[in-house]
Coordinates of C-alpha atoms in Angstrom, one line a residue:
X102 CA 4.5 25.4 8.6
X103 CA 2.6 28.9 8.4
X104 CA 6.2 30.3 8.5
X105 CA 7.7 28.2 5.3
X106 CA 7.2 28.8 1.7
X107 CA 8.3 26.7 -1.2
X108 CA 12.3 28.0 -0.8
X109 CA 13.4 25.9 -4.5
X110 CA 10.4 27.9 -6.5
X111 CA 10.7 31.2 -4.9
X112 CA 14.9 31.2 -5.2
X113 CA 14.1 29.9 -9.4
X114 CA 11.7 33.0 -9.5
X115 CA 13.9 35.5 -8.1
X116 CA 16.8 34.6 -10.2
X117 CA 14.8 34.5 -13.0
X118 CA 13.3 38.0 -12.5
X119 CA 15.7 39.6 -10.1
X120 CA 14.1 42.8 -9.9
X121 CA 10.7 42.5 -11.5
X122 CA 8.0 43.7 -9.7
X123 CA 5.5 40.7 -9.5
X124 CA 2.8 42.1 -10.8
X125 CA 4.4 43.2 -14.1
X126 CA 5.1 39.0 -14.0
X127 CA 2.4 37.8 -16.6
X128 CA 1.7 35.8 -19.8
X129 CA 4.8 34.0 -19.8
X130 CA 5.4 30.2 -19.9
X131 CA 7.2 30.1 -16.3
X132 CA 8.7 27.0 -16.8
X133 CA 10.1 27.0 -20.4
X134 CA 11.4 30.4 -19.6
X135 CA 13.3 28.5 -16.4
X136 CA 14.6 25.6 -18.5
X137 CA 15.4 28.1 -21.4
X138 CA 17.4 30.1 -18.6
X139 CA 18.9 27.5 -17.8
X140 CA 20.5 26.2 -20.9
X141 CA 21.9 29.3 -21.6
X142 CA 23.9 29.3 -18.3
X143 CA 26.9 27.3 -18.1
X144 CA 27.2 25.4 -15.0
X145 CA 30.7 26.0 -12.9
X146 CA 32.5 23.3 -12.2
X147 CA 33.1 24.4 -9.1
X148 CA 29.7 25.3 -8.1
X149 CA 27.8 23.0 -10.6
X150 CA 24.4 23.7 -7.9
X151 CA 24.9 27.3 -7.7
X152 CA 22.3 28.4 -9.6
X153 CA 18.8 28.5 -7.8
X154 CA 17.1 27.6 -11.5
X155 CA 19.8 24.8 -11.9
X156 CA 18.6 23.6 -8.4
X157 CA 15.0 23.6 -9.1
X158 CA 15.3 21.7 -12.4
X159 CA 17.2 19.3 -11.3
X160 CA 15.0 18.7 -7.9
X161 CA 12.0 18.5 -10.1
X162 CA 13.5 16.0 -12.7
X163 CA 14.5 13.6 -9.8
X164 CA 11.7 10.6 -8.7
X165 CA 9.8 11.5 -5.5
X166 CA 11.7 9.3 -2.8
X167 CA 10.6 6.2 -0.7
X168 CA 7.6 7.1 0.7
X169 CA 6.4 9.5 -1.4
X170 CA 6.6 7.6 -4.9
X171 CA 3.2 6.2 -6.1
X172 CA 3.9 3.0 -7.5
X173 CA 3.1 2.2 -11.2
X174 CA 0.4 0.0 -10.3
X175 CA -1.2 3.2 -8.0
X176 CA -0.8 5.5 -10.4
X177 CA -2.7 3.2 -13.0
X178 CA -5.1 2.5 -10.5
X179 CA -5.9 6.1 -9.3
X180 CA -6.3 7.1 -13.3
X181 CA -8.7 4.4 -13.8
X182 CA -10.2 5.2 -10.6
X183 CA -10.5 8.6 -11.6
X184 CA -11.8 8.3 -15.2
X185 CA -14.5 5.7 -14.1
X186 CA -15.9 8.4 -12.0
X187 CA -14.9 12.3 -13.5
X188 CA -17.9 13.7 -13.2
X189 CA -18.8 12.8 -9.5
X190 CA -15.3 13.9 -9.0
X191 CA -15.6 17.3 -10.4
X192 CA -19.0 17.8 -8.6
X193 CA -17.4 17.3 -5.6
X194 CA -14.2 19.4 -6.0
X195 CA -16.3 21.9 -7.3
X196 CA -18.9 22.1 -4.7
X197 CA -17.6 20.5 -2.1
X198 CA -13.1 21.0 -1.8
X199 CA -13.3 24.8 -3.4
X200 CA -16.9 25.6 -1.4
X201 CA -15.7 24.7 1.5
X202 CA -12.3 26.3 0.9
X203 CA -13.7 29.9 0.9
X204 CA -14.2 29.2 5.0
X205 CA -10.8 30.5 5.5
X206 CA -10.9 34.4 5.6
X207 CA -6.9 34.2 5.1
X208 CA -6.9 31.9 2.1
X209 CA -9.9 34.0 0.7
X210 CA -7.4 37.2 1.3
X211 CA -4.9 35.6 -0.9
X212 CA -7.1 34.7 -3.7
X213 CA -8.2 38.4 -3.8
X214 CA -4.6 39.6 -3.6
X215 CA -4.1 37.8 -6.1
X216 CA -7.4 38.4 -8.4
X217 CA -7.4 34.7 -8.5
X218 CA -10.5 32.9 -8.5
X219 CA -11.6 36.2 -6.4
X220 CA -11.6 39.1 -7.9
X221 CA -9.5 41.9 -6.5
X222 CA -12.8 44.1 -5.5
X223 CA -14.0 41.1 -3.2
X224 CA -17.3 39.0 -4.4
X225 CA -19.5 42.2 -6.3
X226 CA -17.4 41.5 -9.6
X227 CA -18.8 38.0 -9.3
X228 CA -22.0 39.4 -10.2
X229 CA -21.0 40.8 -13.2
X230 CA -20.6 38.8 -16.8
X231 CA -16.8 39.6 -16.9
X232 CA -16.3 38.8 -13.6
X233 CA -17.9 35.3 -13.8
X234 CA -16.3 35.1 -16.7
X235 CA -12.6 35.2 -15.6
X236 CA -13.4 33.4 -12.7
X237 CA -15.0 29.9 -14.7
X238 CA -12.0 30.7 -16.7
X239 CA -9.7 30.0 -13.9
X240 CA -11.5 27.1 -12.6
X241 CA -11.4 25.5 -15.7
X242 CA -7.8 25.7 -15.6
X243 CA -7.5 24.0 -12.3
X244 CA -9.4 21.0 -14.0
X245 CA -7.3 21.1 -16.9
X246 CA -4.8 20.7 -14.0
X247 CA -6.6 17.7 -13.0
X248 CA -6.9 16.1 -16.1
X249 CA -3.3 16.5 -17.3
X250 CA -1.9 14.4 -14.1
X251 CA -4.5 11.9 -14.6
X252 CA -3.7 10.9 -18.0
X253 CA -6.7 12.6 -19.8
X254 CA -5.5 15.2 -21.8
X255 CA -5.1 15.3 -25.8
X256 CA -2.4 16.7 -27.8
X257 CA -3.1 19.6 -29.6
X258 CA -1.8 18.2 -32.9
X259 CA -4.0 14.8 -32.4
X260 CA -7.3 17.3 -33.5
X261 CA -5.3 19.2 -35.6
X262 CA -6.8 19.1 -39.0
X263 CA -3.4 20.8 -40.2
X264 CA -1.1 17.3 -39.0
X265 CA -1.5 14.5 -41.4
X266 CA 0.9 12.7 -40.0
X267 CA -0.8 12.2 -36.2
X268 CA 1.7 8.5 -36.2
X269 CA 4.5 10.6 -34.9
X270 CA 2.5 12.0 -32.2
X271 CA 4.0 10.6 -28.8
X272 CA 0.9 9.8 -26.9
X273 CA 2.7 8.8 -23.9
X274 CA 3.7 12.4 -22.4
X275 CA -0.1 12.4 -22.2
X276 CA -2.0 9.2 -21.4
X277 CA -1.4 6.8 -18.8
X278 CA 1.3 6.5 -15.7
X279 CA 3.8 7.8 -18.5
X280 CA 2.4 11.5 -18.3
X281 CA 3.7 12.3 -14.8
X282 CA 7.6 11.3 -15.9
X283 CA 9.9 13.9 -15.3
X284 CA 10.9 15.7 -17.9
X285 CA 8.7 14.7 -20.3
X286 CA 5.2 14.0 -18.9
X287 CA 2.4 16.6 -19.4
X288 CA 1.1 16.1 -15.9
X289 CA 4.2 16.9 -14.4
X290 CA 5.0 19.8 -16.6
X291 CA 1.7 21.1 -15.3
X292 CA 2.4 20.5 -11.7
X293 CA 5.8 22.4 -12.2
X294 CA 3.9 25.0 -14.0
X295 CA 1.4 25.4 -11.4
X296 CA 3.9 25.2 -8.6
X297 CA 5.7 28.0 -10.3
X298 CA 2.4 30.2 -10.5
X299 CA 2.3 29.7 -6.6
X300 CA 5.8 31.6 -6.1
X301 CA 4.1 34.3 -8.5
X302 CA 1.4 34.7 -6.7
X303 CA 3.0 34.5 -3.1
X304 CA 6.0 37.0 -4.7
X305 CA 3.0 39.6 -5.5
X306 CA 1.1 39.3 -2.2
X307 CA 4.9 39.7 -0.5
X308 CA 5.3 42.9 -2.3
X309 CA 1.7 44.0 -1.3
X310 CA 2.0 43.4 1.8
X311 CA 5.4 44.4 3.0
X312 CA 4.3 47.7 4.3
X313 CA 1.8 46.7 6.0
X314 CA 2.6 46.4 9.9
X315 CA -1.0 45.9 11.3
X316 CA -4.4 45.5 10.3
X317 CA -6.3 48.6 10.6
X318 CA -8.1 46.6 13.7
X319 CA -9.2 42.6 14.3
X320 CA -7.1 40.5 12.0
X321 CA -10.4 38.1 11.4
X322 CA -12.0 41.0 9.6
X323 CA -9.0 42.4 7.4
X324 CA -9.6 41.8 3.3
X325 CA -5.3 42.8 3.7
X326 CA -3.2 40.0 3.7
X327 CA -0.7 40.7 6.4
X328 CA 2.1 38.4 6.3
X329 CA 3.4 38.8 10.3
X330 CA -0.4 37.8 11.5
X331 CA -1.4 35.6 8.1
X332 CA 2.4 33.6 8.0
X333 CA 4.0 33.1 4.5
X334 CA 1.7 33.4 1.9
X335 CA 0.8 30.3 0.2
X336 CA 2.8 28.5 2.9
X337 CA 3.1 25.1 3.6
X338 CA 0.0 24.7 5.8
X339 CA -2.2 26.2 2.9
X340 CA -0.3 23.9 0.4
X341 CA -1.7 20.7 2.4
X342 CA -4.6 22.1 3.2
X343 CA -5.5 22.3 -0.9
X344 CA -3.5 18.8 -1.4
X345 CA -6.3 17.4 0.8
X346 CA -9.0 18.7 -0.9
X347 CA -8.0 17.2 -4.1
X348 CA -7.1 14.2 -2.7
X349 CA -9.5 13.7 0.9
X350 CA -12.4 15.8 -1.1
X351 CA -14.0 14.1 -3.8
X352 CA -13.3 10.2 -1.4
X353 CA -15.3 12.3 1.1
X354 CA -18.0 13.2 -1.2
X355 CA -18.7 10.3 -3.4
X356 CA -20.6 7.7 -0.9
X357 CA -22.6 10.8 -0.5
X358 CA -23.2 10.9 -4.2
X359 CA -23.8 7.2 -4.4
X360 CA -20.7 6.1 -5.6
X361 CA -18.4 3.4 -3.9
X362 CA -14.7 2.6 -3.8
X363 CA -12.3 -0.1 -2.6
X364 CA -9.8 0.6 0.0
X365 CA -7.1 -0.4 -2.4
X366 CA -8.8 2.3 -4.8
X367 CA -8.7 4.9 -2.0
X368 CA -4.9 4.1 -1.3
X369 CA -3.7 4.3 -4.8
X370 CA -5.7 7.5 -5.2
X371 CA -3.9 9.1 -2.0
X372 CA -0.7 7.5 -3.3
X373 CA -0.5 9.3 -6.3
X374 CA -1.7 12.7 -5.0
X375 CA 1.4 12.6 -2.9
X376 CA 3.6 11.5 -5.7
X377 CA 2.1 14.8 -7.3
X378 CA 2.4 17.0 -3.8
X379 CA 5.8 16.4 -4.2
X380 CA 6.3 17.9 -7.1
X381 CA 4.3 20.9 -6.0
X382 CA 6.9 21.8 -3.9
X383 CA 4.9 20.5 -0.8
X384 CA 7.2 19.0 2.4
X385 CA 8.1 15.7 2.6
X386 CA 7.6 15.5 6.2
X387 CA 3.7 16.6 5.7
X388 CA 3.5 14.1 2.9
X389 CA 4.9 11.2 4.4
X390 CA 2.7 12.1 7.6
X391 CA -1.0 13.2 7.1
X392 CA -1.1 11.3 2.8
X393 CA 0.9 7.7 3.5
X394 CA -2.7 6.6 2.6
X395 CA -6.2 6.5 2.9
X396 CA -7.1 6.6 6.9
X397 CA -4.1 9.0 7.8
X398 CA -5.8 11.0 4.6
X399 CA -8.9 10.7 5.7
X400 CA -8.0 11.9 9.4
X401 CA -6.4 15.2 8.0
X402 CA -8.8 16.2 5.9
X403 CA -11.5 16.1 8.9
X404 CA -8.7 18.3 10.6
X405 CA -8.4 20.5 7.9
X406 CA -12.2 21.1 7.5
X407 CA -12.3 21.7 11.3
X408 CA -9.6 24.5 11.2
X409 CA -11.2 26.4 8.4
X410 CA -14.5 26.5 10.0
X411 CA -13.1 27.2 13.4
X412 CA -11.7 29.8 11.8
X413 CA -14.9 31.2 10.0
X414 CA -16.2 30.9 13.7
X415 CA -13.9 33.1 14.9
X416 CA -14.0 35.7 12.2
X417 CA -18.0 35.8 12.7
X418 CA -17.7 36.1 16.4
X419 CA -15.4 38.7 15.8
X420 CA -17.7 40.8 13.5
X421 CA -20.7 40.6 15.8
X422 CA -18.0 42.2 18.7
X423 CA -17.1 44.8 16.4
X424 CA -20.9 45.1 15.6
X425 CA -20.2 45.2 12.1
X426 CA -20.4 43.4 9.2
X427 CA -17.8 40.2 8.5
X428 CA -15.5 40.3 5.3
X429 CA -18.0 38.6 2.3
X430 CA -17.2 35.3 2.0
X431 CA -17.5 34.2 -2.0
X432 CA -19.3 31.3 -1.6
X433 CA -22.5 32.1 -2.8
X434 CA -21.0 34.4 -5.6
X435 CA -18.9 31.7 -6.8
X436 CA -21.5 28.9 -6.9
X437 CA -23.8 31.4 -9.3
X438 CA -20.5 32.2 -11.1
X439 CA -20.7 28.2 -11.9
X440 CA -23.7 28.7 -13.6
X441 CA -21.5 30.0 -16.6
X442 CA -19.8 27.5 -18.1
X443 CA -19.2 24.8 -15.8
X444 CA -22.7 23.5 -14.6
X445 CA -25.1 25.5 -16.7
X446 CA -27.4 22.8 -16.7
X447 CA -27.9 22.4 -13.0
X448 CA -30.3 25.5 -11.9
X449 CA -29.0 28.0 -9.3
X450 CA -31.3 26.5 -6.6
X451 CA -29.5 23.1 -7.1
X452 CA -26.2 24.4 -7.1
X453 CA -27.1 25.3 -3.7
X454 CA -28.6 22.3 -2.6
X455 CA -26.0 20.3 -4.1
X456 CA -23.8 22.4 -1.8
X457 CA -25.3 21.7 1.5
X458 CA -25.6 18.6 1.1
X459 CA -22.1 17.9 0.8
X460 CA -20.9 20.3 3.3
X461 CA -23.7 19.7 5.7
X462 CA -26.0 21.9 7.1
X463 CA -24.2 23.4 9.8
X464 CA -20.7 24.6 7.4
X465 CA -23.5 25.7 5.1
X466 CA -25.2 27.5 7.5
X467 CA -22.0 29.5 8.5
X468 CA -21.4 30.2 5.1
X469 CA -25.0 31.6 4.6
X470 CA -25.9 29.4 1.7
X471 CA -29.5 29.5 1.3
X472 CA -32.0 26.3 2.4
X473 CA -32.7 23.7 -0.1
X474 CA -36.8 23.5 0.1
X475 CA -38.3 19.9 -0.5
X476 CA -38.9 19.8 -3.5
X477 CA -35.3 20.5 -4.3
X478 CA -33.7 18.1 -2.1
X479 CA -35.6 15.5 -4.0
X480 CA -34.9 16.9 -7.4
X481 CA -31.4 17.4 -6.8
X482 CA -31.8 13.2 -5.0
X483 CA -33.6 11.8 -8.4
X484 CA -30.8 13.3 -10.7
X485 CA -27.8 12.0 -8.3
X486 CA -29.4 8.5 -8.6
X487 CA -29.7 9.0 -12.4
X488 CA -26.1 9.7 -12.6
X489 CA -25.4 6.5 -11.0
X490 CA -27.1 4.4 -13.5
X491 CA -23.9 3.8 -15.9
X492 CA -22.0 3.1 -12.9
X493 CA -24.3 0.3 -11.3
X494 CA -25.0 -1.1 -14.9
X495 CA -21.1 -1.3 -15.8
X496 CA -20.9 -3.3 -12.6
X497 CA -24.0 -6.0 -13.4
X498 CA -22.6 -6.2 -17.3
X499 CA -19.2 -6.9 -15.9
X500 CA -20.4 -9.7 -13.4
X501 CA -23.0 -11.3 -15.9
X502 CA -20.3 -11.0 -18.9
X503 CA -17.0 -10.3 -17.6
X504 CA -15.3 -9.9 -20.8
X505 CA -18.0 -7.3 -22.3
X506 CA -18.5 -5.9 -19.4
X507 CA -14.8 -4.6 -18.5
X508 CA -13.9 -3.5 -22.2
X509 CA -17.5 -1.6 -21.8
X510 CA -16.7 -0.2 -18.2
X511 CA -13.1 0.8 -19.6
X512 CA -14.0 2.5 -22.7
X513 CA -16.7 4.1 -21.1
X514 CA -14.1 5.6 -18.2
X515 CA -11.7 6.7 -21.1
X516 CA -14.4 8.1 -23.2
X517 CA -15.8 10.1 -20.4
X518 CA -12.4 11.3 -19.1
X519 CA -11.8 12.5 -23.1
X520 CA -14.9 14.0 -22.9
X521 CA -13.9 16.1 -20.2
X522 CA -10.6 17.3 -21.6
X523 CA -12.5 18.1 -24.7
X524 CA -15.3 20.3 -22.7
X525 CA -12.5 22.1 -20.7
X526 CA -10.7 23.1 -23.8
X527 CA -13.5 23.8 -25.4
X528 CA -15.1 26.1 -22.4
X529 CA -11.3 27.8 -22.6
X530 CA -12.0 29.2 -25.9
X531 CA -10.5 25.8 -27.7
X532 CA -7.5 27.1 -25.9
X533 CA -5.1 24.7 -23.9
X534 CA -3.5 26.7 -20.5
X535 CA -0.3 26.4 -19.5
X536 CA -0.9 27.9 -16.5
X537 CA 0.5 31.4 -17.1
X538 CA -0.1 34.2 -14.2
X539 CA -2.3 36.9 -15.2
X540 CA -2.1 40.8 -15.2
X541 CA -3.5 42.9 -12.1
X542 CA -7.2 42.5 -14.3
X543 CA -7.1 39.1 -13.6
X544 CA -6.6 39.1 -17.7
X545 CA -4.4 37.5 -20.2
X546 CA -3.6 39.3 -23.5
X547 CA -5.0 38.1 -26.6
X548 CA -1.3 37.4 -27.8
X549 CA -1.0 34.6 -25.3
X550 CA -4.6 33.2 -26.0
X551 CA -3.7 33.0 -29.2
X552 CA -0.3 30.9 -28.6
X553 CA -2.5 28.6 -26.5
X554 CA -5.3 28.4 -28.8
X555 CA -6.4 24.6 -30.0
X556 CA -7.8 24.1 -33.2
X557 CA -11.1 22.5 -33.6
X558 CA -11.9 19.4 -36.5
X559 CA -14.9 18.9 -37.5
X560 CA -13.9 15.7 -38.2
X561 CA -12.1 14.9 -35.0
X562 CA -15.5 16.1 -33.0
X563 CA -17.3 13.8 -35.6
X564 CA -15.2 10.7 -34.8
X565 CA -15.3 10.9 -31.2
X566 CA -19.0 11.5 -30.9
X567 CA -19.6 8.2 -32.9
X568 CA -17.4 6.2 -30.7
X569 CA -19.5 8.2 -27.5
X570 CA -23.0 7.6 -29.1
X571 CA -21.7 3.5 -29.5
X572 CA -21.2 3.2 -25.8
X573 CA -24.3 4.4 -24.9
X574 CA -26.2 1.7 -27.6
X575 CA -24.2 -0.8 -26.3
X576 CA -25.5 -0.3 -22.6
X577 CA -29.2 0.4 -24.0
X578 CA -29.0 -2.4 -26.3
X579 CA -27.8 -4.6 -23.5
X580 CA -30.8 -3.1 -21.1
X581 CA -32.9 -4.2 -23.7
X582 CA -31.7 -8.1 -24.1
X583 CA -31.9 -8.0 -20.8
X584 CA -35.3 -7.1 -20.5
X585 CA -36.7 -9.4 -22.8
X586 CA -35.0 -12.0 -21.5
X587 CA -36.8 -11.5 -18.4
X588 CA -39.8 -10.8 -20.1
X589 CA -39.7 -14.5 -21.7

């Protein structure tokens, strides 16, 4: 799988930009400028599939087979699933899924190829403002990502002070199973879009690296990517290995975080991952294998976690041989880059702690995050049992009153998945991605920030904080019936 690609995305690309190099590749809206392409072409009817844009369009409008296809009932499941518990969710992709990633020395060398997530000069530009900067900025896109295919996202025009009309607004490209629909779904245009910033990036690491025929020494401690050691970049090992941590990840993670699930939860949430790893351009074959549900899920993403740290292993091993020092892994730079943006409120010392405890001590240990002293652990204990309070009281209002207590426990999943959606936007600059690759800075131009831009009402932010604020009276006025009732 090292050796394959995604063919259908890399054949669009290259017929779209024939002789661009793909670095000069940037700003653009990949996939409206694919389906734009398109419609200007007229299709032969003699070779109505000729095209390789024709060929990806009409790939990705088709349903996911047998096998693949998340039913409607997992789909809805999964999004309810996922907005009852975002937050623990997002802890544990963040900390946990893209931590844990950074093992790999080889997917690290892409992501710097790339100035994705890493920045092209390795971990220093993490320290740096800017750096962090443009690195939370990318990360915020991924959970835009996130959101869109779980049915979380706003239109822009719904908190548009501009629309008076917000009736015509077609909320069902956004919310619910409806977003992932082909052709029209948000979710699935932000899979496409996504899928088509892989072939970017793996045409621009291509280019990079096809002059390079060996590694200036040991291949472990290379910050090249060289594809004849390395395989196709973004290949489809790599693609699996990031399906699991979205989907494997944050089901590892949440026991840990004192959160619980059903098996029928866990299946629909691994059902609909795959639904989405089709459209990502990932294999059928590794879908139907290692994601036909929650155990076989579960087994590959313990595979998965073994092969990147074998891997770390080996390119340690290999730097004390060489008796020099291994390629930086951007771990620890990226978990104080989180500290901007993302999880300002969680002090740098419990970032870290947060961080071995979900990887354990021995991956954290190889990735030379620091200890967690005592009083840390506990800290970072008390506010993970804190977090679970609206969880465990959701599930006591909903057996004591079943009627209050699901409309409570569903408004409070919605509002907290809106919530969100509205942070990410608003940590974006009020700015809504669509996932455009950036220039060699790691940049985009003010032009495109501008056509992405979101604007804020006062009045919008004003209505949804009162229905916010009335969940949270609810459950406090509820606490405090209950107490007095217990009291008498």
């Amino acid at each position: 799988w090292r050796q394959i690609g995604d063919p259908l995305a890399d054949d669009a690309l290259a017929a779209l930009f024939p002789s661009t190099l793909a670095t000069s590749i940037h700003g653009i809206d990949l996939l409206e400028a694919l389906q734009s392409k398109a419609a200007s072409e007229a299709r032969s009817p003699d070779h109505p599939d000729a095209s390789p844009i024709h060929q990806y369009l009409d790939a990705t409008l088709a349903e996911p087979p047998k096998g693949i296809k998340a039913t409607e009932n997992e789909i809805q499941l999964a999004q309810s699933f996922f907005a009852a518990n975002a937050v623990p969710i997002t802890l544990s992709l963040l900390y946990f899924s893209l931590g844990g990633g950074f093992a790999s020395s080889r997917i690290s060398r892409i992501l710097r190829s790339t100035s994705y997530i890493i920045p092209s000069n390795g971990a220093a530009e993490f320290t740096t403002d800017a750096g962090k900067e443009r690195t939370v900025m990318r990360l915020l896109e991924t959970l835009q990502f996130v959101i869109d295919i779980m049915g979380g996202s706003l239109p822009p025009a719904l908190t548009d002070p501009n629309v008076a009309d917000k009736t015509e607004i077609d909320m069902s490209k956004w919310r619910g199973t409806t977003c992932l629909s082909p052709g029209t779904g948000e979710g699935w245009k932000s899979a496409l879009r996504v899928r088509l910033l892989h072939a970017v990036a793996r045409r621009r690491v291509q280019q990079q690296a096809q002059n390079s025929s060996d590694t200036d020494g040991n291949p472990h401690l290379s910050l090249r990517y060289v594809q004849s050691i390395d395989g196709v970049p973004l290949n489809q090992e790599d693609m699996a290995y990031t399906l699991s941590a979205f989907a494997f990840g944050p089901l590892h993670c949440l026991p840990k975080l004192g959160f619980s699930f059903t098996k029928a939860e866990a299946d629909a949430t691994i059902a609909m991952w795959r639904h989405v790893g089709f459209y990502l351009g990932i294999e059928p074959a590794i879908l139907t294998k290692h994601f036909r549900d929650w155990e076989t899920a579960e087994t590959f993403g313990a595979m998965c976690g073994q092969m990147l740290f074998l891997e770390l292993q080996e390119t340690l091993e290999a730097a004390r041989e060489a008796g020099v020092e291994p390629p930086p892994a951007p771990t620890i730079a990226l978990i104080n880059a989180l500290g901007k943006h993302v999880d300002a409120q969680r002090p740098v010392g419990e970032r870290f702690a947060l961080t071995r405890y979900l990887l354990g001590s021995r991956a954290s240990d190889l990735l030379s995050i620091p200890g967690m002293p005592g009083f840390a652990y506990t800290k970072l204990r008390l506010s993970l049992f804190a977090a679970t309070i609206p969880t465990h009281f959701g599930h006591v209002y909903t057996t004591l009153v079943p009627q209050l207590g699901r409309s409570w426990e569903g408004r409070r999943g919605q509002l907290v998945l809106e919530a969100l959606g509205r942070m990410t936007r608003y940590k974006l600059g009020m700015r809504r991605t669509s996932f455009r690759a950036r220039n060699v800075e790691g940049e985009l131009e003010d032009a495109v920030k501008q056509e992405e831009s979101v604007v804020k009402s006062k009045e919008d932010v004003a209505r949804f904080m009162k229905r916010w604020n009335a969940i949270w009276w609810e459950m406090g006025g509820v606490l405090v019936a209950w107490a007095l009732m217990l009291g008498v």
